PDB file of C-alpha atoms in Angstrom:
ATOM      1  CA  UNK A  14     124.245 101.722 116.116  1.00 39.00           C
ATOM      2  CA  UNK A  15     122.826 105.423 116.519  1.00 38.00           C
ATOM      3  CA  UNK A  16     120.449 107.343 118.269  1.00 38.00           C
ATOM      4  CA  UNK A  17     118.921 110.433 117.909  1.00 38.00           C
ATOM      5  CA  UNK A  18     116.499 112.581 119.554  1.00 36.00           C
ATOM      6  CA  UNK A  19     114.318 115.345 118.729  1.00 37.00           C
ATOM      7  CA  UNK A  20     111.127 116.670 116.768  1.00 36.00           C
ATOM      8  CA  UNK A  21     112.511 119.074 113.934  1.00 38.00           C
ATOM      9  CA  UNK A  22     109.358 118.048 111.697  1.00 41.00           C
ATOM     10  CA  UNK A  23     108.934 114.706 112.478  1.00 42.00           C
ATOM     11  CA  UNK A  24     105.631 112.346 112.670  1.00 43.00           C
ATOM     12  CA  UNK A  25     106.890 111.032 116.065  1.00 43.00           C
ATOM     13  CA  UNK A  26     104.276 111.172 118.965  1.00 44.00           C
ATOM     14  CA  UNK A  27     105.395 110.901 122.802  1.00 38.00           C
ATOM     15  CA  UNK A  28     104.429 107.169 123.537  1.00 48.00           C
ATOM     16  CA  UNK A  29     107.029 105.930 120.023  1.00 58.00           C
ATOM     17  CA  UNK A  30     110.202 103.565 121.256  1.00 71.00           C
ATOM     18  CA  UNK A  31     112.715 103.851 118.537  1.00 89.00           C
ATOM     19  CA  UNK A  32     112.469 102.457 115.122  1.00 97.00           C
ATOM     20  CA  UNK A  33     114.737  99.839 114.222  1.00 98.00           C
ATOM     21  CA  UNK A  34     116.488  99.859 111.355  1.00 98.00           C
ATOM     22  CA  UNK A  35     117.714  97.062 109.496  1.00 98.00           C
ATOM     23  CA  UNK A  36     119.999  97.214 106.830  1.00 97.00           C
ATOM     24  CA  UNK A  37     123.194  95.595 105.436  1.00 96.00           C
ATOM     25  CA  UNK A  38     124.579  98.550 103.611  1.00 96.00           C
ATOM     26  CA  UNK A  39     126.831 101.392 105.335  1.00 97.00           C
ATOM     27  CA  UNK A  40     125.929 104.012 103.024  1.00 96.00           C
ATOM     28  CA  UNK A  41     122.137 103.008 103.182  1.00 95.00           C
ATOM     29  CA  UNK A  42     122.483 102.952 107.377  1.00 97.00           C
ATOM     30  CA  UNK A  43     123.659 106.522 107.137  1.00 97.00           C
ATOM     31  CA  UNK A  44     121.459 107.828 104.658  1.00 96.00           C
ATOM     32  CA  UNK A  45     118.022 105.755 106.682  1.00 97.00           C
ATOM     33  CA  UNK A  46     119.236 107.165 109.965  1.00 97.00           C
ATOM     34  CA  UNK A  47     119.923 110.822 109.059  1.00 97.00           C
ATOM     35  CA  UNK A  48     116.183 110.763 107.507  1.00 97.00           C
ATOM     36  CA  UNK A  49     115.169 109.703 110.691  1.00 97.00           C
ATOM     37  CA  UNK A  50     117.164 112.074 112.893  1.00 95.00           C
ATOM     38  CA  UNK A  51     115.759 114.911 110.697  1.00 95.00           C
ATOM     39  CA  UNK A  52     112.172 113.313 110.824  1.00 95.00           C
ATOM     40  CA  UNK A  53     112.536 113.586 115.000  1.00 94.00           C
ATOM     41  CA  UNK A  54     112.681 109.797 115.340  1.00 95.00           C
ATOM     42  CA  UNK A  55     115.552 107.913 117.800  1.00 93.00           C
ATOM     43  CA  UNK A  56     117.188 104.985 115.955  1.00 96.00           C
ATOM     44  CA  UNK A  57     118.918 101.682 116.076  1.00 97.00           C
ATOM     45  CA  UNK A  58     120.411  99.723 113.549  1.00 98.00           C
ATOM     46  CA  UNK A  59     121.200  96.300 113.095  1.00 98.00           C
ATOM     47  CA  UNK A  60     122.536  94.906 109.843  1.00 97.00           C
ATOM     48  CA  UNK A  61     121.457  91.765 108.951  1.00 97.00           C
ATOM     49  CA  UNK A  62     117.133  89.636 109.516  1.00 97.00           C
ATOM     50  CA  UNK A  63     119.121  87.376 112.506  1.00 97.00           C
ATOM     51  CA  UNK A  64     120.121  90.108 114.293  1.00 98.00           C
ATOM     52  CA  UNK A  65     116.696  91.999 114.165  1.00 98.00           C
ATOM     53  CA  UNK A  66     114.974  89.040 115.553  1.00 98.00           C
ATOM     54  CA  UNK A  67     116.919  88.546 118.701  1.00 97.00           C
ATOM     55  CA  UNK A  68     117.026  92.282 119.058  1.00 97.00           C
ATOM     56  CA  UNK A  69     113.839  92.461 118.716  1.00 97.00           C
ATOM     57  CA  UNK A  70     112.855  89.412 121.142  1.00 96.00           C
ATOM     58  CA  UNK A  71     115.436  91.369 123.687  1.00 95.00           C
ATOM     59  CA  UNK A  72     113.869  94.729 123.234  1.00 94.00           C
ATOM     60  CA  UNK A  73     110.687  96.374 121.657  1.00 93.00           C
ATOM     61  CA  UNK A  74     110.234  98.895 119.125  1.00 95.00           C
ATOM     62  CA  UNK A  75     107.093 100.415 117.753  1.00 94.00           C
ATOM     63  CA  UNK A  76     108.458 100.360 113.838  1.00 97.00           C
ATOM     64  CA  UNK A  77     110.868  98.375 112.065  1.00 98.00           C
ATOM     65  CA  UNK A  78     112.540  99.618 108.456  1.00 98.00           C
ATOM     66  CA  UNK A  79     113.221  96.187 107.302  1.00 98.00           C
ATOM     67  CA  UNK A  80     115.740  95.645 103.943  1.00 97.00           C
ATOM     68  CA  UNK A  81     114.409  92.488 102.445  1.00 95.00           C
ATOM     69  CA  UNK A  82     117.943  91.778 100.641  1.00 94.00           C
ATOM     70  CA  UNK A  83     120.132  90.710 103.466  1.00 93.00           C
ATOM     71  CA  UNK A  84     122.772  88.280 104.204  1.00 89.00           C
ATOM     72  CA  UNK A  85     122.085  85.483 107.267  1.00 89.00           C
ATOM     73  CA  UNK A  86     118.499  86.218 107.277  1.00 95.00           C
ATOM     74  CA  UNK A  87     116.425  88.118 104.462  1.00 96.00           C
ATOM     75  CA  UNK A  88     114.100  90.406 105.711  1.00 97.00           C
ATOM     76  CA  UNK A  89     110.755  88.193 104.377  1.00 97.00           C
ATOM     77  CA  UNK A  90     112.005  85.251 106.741  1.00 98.00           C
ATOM     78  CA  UNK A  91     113.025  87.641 109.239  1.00 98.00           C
ATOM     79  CA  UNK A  92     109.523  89.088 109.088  1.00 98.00           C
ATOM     80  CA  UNK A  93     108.020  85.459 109.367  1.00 98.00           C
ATOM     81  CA  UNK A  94     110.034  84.960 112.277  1.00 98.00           C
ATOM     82  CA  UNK A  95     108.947  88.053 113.884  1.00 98.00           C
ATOM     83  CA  UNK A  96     105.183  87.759 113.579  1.00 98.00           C
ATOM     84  CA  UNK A  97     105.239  83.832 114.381  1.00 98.00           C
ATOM     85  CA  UNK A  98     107.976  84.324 117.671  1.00 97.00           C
ATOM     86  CA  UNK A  99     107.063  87.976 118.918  1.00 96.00           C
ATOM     87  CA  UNK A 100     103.612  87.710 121.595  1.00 95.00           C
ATOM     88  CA  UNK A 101     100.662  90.510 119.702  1.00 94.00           C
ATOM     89  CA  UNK A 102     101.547  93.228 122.511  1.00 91.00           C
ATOM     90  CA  UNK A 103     105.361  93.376 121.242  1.00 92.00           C
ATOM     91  CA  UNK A 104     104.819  93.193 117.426  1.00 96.00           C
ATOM     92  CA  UNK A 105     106.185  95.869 115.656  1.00 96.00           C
ATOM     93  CA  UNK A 106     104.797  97.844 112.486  1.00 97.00           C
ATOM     94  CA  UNK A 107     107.252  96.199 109.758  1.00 98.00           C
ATOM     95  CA  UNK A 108     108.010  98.815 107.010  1.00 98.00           C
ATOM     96  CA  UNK A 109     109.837  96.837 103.832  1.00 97.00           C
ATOM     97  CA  UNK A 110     112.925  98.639 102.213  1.00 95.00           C
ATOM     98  CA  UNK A 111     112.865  97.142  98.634  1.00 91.00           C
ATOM     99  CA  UNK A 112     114.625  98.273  95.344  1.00 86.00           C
ATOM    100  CA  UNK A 113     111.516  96.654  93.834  1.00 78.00           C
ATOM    101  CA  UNK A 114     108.885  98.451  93.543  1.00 70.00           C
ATOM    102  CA  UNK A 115     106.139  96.279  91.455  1.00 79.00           C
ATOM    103  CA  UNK A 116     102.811  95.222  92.095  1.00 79.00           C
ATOM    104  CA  UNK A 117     104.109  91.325  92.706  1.00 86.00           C
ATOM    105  CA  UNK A 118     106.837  92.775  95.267  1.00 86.00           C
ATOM    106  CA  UNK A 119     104.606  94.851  97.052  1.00 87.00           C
ATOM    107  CA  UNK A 120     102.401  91.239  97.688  1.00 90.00           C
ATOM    108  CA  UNK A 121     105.277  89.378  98.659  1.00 93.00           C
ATOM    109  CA  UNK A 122     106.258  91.957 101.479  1.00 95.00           C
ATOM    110  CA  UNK A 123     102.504  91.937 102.527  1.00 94.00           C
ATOM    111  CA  UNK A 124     102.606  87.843 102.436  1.00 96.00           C
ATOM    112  CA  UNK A 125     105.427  87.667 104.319  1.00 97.00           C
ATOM    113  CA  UNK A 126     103.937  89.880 107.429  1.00 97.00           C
ATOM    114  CA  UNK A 127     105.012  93.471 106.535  1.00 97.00           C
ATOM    115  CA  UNK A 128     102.437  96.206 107.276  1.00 97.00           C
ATOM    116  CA  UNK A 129     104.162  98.529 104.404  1.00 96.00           C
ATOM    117  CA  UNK A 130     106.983  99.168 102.192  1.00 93.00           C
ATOM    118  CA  UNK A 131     109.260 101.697 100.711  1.00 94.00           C
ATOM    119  CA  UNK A 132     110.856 102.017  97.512  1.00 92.00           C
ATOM    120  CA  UNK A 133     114.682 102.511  97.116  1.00 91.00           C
ATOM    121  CA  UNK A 134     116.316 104.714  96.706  1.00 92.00           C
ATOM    122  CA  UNK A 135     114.572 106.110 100.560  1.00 94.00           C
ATOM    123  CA  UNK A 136     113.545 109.680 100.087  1.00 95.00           C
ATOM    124  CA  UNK A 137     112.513 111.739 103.207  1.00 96.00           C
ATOM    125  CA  UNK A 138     109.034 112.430 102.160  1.00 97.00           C
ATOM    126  CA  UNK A 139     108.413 108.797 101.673  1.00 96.00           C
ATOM    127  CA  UNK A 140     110.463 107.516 104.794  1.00 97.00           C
ATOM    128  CA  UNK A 141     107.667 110.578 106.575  1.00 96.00           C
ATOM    129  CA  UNK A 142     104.636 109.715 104.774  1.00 97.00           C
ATOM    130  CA  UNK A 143     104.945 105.868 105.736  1.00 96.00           C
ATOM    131  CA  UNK A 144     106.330 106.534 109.421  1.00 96.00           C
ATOM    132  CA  UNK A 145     102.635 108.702 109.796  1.00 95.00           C
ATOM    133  CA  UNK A 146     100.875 105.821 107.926  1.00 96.00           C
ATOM    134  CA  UNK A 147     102.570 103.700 110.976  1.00 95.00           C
ATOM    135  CA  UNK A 148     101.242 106.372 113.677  1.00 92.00           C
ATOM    136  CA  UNK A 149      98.345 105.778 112.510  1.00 93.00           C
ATOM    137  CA  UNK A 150      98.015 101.801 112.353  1.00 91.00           C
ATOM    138  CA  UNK A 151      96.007 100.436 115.557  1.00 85.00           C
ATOM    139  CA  UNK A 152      98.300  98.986 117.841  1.00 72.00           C
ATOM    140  CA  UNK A 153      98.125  95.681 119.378  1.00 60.00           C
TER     141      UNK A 153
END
């Protein structure tokens, strides 16, 4: 779990809660949430789809970074689980972390209820360009 705080370049605007993060890997955690401290965004990680849901159901946040390769709960049926448990005022913009980055996978995120996704390896100026992309989605 980090936070962070700050708008050294970032996309953020005043009314964003923190982005969750979701991600299995310790060296992917570090690398997502120093992107995100140097993109001005406040963070919280969870590692594993399970706990995202109940933190999610405990606590709202405007964006989630979702890994779809996960242990306990993969981040499709996590995303399912979201959109089908979460009331429309608390649903969160759902950004897909994938190592696939096909055609096909990009339709299976969508299917499953993400609003976006991200190719690994996470580069800042993709991690930026889809956190703006999620500034500008209408809310709920």
């Amino acid at each position: 779990m980090s936070t962070a705080a700050g708008s050294a370049g970032g996309a953020a605007h005043p009314a964003r809660r923190p982005v969750l993060l979701v991600e299995d890997n310790p060296l992917n955690q570090m690398v997502a949430e120093g992107m995100l401290r140097l993109l001005g965004e406040t963070s919280r990680c969870v590692s594993n789809g399970l706990e995202a849901v109940e933190e999610l159901s405990a606590t709202p946040y405007a964006i989630v970074l979702m890994d779809v390769q996960m242990p306990e709960l993969d981040g499709y049926q996590a995303t399912r689980r979201i959109r089908a448990e979460l009331p429309a005022e608390q649903q969160p913009y759902i950004i897909a972390l994938t190592a696939n980055a096909m055609a096909e996978d990009a339709e299976r995120c969508r299917a499953a209820g993400m609003d976006d996704y991200v190719a690994k390896p996470l580069t800042k100026d993709a991690l930026r360009a889809a956190l703006e992309r999620a500034a500008r989605a209408p809310r709920a």
